[in-house]
Amino acid sequence: MKRNVLFFRRLSPNDQAELLGHVQVFLDEKRFEGCGGLEVGDEICVTIAAQACLLLLHRQTDYFPHLTTVLVYPSTYMVEEQRHVEGPIWEEGKSARLGETGRKLGTIVLAWDASKSGAADPADGKNVVLHEFAHQLDYENGAEDGAPILGTRAQQLSWQKTMRIEFASLRAADETGIPTLLDTYGATNPAEFFAVAVEAFFERPRALRARHPNLYAELQRYFRHDPVEFSAETAK
């Protein structure tokens, strides 16, 4: 883990111990399967599990209860999909992907090279494991709406207000071509916005706190810790 997962070295001893405990439970509960000829060994399982379990630190929560299986491809993989053209017209096509998740199927699909590089560079703002497992947190409330389980009604209202404003801002920036800290893929829908925001929270915390303080505060309240404390991000 110390070799592949750079952020682990920067955690406090207590957080390292907590993360190791989460990883052990995760590996006991979830099944890993190799796809596309990939043989899954300890390196792959631990590297992915450590990144996923970063989302569980300091929180009393289940271990991604909708998830049973992690499917891992060597690299980018292709999937069949339908694209809406207009009106009743749809077209068949293929899409290259680094990861995807599905609540009903109980699976997450990941590309190993992207998962490994995300762990090795914890400050580039992109991490496919964090992104897909953020979707799993979103699913825990029974919906795919960009809102995980929150403690109180006041927290829910505060979350909804902040996310609504931030999502609208990202959509406007995407439509007008204004550069953004957040990946504009998050403008797709509230669920993708949450996943993209989680990536930025853990990978670019200083920048997110400076440019989106209200969004940062909501995520910090939910995750119950401040990733600035262990971030490899260069202060800007």
PDB file of N, CA and C in Angstrom, residues 40-78:
ATOM      1  N   VAL A  40      -6.119 -10.886 -11.324  1.00  0.00           N
ATOM      2  CA  VAL A  40      -6.222 -10.006 -10.161  1.00  0.00           C
ATOM      3  C   VAL A  40      -5.466 -10.603  -8.986  1.00  0.00           C
ATOM      4  N   GLY A  41      -4.497  -9.835  -8.478  1.00  0.00           N
ATOM      5  CA  GLY A  41      -3.734 -10.260  -7.313  1.00  0.00           C
ATOM      6  C   GLY A  41      -3.854  -9.253  -6.188  1.00  0.00           C
ATOM      7  N   ASP A  42      -3.038  -9.440  -5.151  1.00  0.00           N
ATOM      8  CA  ASP A  42      -3.117  -8.584  -3.970  1.00  0.00           C
ATOM      9  C   ASP A  42      -2.863  -7.116  -4.297  1.00  0.00           C
ATOM     10  N   GLU A  43      -1.920  -6.843  -5.199  1.00  0.00           N
ATOM     11  CA  GLU A  43      -1.605  -5.450  -5.520  1.00  0.00           C
ATOM     12  C   GLU A  43      -2.832  -4.714  -6.036  1.00  0.00           C
ATOM     13  N   ILE A  44      -3.542  -5.323  -6.948  1.00  0.00           N
ATOM     14  CA  ILE A  44      -4.727  -4.694  -7.530  1.00  0.00           C
ATOM     15  C   ILE A  44      -5.804  -4.505  -6.470  1.00  0.00           C
ATOM     16  N   CYS A  45      -6.069  -5.543  -5.706  1.00  0.00           N
ATOM     17  CA  CYS A  45      -7.138  -5.480  -4.698  1.00  0.00           C
ATOM     18  C   CYS A  45      -6.855  -4.416  -3.643  1.00  0.00           C
ATOM     19  N   VAL A  46      -5.643  -4.399  -3.120  1.00  0.00           N
ATOM     20  CA  VAL A  46      -5.307  -3.470  -2.038  1.00  0.00           C
ATOM     21  C   VAL A  46      -5.255  -2.034  -2.547  1.00  0.00           C
ATOM     22  N   THR A  47      -4.698  -1.826  -3.733  1.00  0.00           N
ATOM     23  CA  THR A  47      -4.602  -0.470  -4.280  1.00  0.00           C
ATOM     24  C   THR A  47      -5.981   0.136  -4.494  1.00  0.00           C
ATOM     25  N   ILE A  48      -6.895  -0.642  -5.026  1.00  0.00           N
ATOM     26  CA  ILE A  48      -8.257  -0.149  -5.242  1.00  0.00           C
ATOM     27  C   ILE A  48      -8.997   0.014  -3.920  1.00  0.00           C
ATOM     28  N   ALA A  49      -8.882  -0.971  -3.043  1.00  0.00           N
ATOM     29  CA  ALA A  49      -9.598  -0.921  -1.764  1.00  0.00           C
ATOM     30  C   ALA A  49      -9.153   0.263  -0.910  1.00  0.00           C
ATOM     31  N   ALA A  50      -7.865   0.574  -0.913  1.00  0.00           N
ATOM     32  CA  ALA A  50      -7.364   1.687  -0.104  1.00  0.00           C
ATOM     33  C   ALA A  50      -7.964   3.010  -0.551  1.00  0.00           C
ATOM     34  N   GLN A  51      -8.059   3.202  -1.860  1.00  0.00           N
ATOM     35  CA  GLN A  51      -8.652   4.444  -2.366  1.00  0.00           C
ATOM     36  C   GLN A  51     -10.138   4.507  -2.036  1.00  0.00           C
ATOM     37  N   ALA A  52     -10.830   3.401  -2.215  1.00  0.00           N
ATOM     38  CA  ALA A  52     -12.262   3.372  -1.903  1.00  0.00           C
ATOM     39  C   ALA A  52     -12.513   3.659  -0.428  1.00  0.00           C
ATOM     40  N   CYS A  53     -11.702   3.070   0.436  1.00  0.00           N
ATOM     41  CA  CYS A  53     -11.934   3.190   1.874  1.00  0.00           C
ATOM     42  C   CYS A  53     -11.517   4.545   2.433  1.00  0.00           C
ATOM     43  N   LEU A  54     -10.795   5.344   1.646  1.00  0.00           N
ATOM     44  CA  LEU A  54     -10.533   6.720   2.067  1.00  0.00           C
ATOM     45  C   LEU A  54     -11.853   7.457   2.294  1.00  0.00           C
ATOM     46  N   LEU A  55     -12.879   7.085   1.544  1.00  0.00           N
ATOM     47  CA  LEU A  55     -14.190   7.722   1.676  1.00  0.00           C
ATOM     48  C   LEU A  55     -14.918   7.317   2.958  1.00  0.00           C
ATOM     49  N   LEU A  56     -14.397   6.319   3.659  1.00  0.00           N
ATOM     50  CA  LEU A  56     -15.048   5.825   4.873  1.00  0.00           C
ATOM     51  C   LEU A  56     -14.402   6.328   6.157  1.00  0.00           C
ATOM     52  N   LEU A  57     -13.229   6.944   6.063  1.00  0.00           N
ATOM     53  CA  LEU A  57     -12.526   7.399   7.261  1.00  0.00           C
ATOM     54  C   LEU A  57     -13.404   8.336   8.090  1.00  0.00           C
ATOM     55  N   HIS A  58     -13.374   8.137   9.397  1.00  0.00           N
ATOM     56  CA  HIS A  58     -14.014   9.016  10.382  1.00  0.00           C
ATOM     57  C   HIS A  58     -15.541   8.973  10.345  1.00  0.00           C
ATOM     58  N   ARG A  59     -16.097   8.048   9.599  1.00  0.00           N
ATOM     59  CA  ARG A  59     -17.560   8.008   9.484  1.00  0.00           C
ATOM     60  C   ARG A  59     -18.081   6.643   9.909  1.00  0.00           C
ATOM     61  N   GLN A  60     -19.201   6.640  10.600  1.00  0.00           N
ATOM     62  CA  GLN A  60     -19.866   5.388  10.947  1.00  0.00           C
ATOM     63  C   GLN A  60     -20.776   5.022   9.786  1.00  0.00           C
ATOM     64  N   THR A  61     -20.357   4.052   9.022  1.00  0.00           N
ATOM     65  CA  THR A  61     -21.098   3.723   7.814  1.00  0.00           C
ATOM     66  C   THR A  61     -20.877   2.272   7.449  1.00  0.00           C
ATOM     67  N   ASP A  62     -21.728   1.765   6.607  1.00  0.00           N
ATOM     68  CA  ASP A  62     -21.546   0.420   6.094  1.00  0.00           C
ATOM     69  C   ASP A  62     -20.498   0.462   4.982  1.00  0.00           C
ATOM     70  N   TYR A  63     -20.077  -0.691   4.546  1.00  0.00           N
ATOM     71  CA  TYR A  63     -19.029  -0.783   3.530  1.00  0.00           C
ATOM     72  C   TYR A  63     -19.648  -0.919   2.142  1.00  0.00           C
ATOM     73  N   PHE A  64     -20.174   0.208   1.625  1.00  0.00           N
ATOM     74  CA  PHE A  64     -20.772   0.236   0.294  1.00  0.00           C
ATOM     75  C   PHE A  64     -21.757  -0.934   0.139  1.00  0.00           C
ATOM     76  N   PRO A  65     -22.879  -0.874   0.841  1.00  0.00           N
ATOM     77  CA  PRO A  65     -23.775  -2.027   0.943  1.00  0.00           C
ATOM     78  C   PRO A  65     -24.376  -2.507  -0.369  1.00  0.00           C
ATOM     79  N   HIS A  66     -24.461  -1.653  -1.366  1.00  0.00           N
ATOM     80  CA  HIS A  66     -25.029  -2.082  -2.650  1.00  0.00           C
ATOM     81  C   HIS A  66     -24.002  -2.797  -3.526  1.00  0.00           C
ATOM     82  N   LEU A  67     -22.747  -2.806  -3.099  1.00  0.00           N
ATOM     83  CA  LEU A  67     -21.669  -3.357  -3.921  1.00  0.00           C
ATOM     84  C   LEU A  67     -21.304  -4.774  -3.496  1.00  0.00           C
ATOM     85  N   THR A  68     -21.199  -5.662  -4.465  1.00  0.00           N
ATOM     86  CA  THR A  68     -20.736  -7.023  -4.186  1.00  0.00           C
ATOM     87  C   THR A  68     -19.458  -7.365  -4.939  1.00  0.00           C
ATOM     88  N   THR A  69     -19.292  -6.811  -6.154  1.00  0.00           N
ATOM     89  CA  THR A  69     -18.206  -7.248  -7.026  1.00  0.00           C
ATOM     90  C   THR A  69     -17.506  -6.065  -7.684  1.00  0.00           C
ATOM     91  N   VAL A  70     -16.178  -6.135  -7.729  1.00  0.00           N
ATOM     92  CA  VAL A  70     -15.366  -5.155  -8.443  1.00  0.00           C
ATOM     93  C   VAL A  70     -14.749  -5.851  -9.653  1.00  0.00           C
ATOM     94  N   LEU A  71     -15.116  -5.418 -10.842  1.00  0.00           N
ATOM     95  CA  LEU A  71     -14.581  -5.966 -12.086  1.00  0.00           C
ATOM     96  C   LEU A  71     -13.448  -5.069 -12.564  1.00  0.00           C
ATOM     97  N   VAL A  72     -12.307  -5.663 -12.890  1.00  0.00           N
ATOM     98  CA  VAL A  72     -11.133  -4.870 -13.236  1.00  0.00           C
ATOM     99  C   VAL A  72     -10.598  -5.273 -14.607  1.00  0.00           C
ATOM    100  N   TYR A  73     -10.528  -4.295 -15.507  1.00  0.00           N
ATOM    101  CA  TYR A  73      -9.915  -4.474 -16.826  1.00  0.00           C
ATOM    102  C   TYR A  73      -8.478  -3.968 -16.789  1.00  0.00           C
ATOM    103  N   PRO A  74      -7.630  -4.443 -17.691  1.00  0.00           N
ATOM    104  CA  PRO A  74      -6.250  -3.946 -17.710  1.00  0.00           C
ATOM    105  C   PRO A  74      -6.176  -2.452 -17.994  1.00  0.00           C
ATOM    106  N   SER A  75      -7.037  -1.979 -18.911  1.00  0.00           N
ATOM    107  CA  SER A  75      -6.982  -0.590 -19.349  1.00  0.00           C
ATOM    108  C   SER A  75      -8.377  -0.170 -19.808  1.00  0.00           C
ATOM    109  N   THR A  76      -8.440   0.909 -20.559  1.00  0.00           N
ATOM    110  CA  THR A  76      -9.712   1.386 -21.097  1.00  0.00           C
ATOM    111  C   THR A  76     -10.458   0.250 -21.783  1.00  0.00           C
ATOM    112  N   TYR A  77     -11.742   0.168 -21.533  1.00  0.00           N
ATOM    113  CA  TYR A  77     -12.549  -0.899 -22.116  1.00  0.00           C
ATOM    114  C   TYR A  77     -13.716  -0.278 -22.881  1.00  0.00           C
ATOM    115  N   MET A  78     -14.303  -1.051 -23.764  1.00  0.00           N
ATOM    116  CA  MET A  78     -15.393  -0.571 -24.612  1.00  0.00           C
ATOM    117  C   MET A  78     -16.717  -1.178 -24.160  1.00  0.00           C
TER     118      MET A  78
END
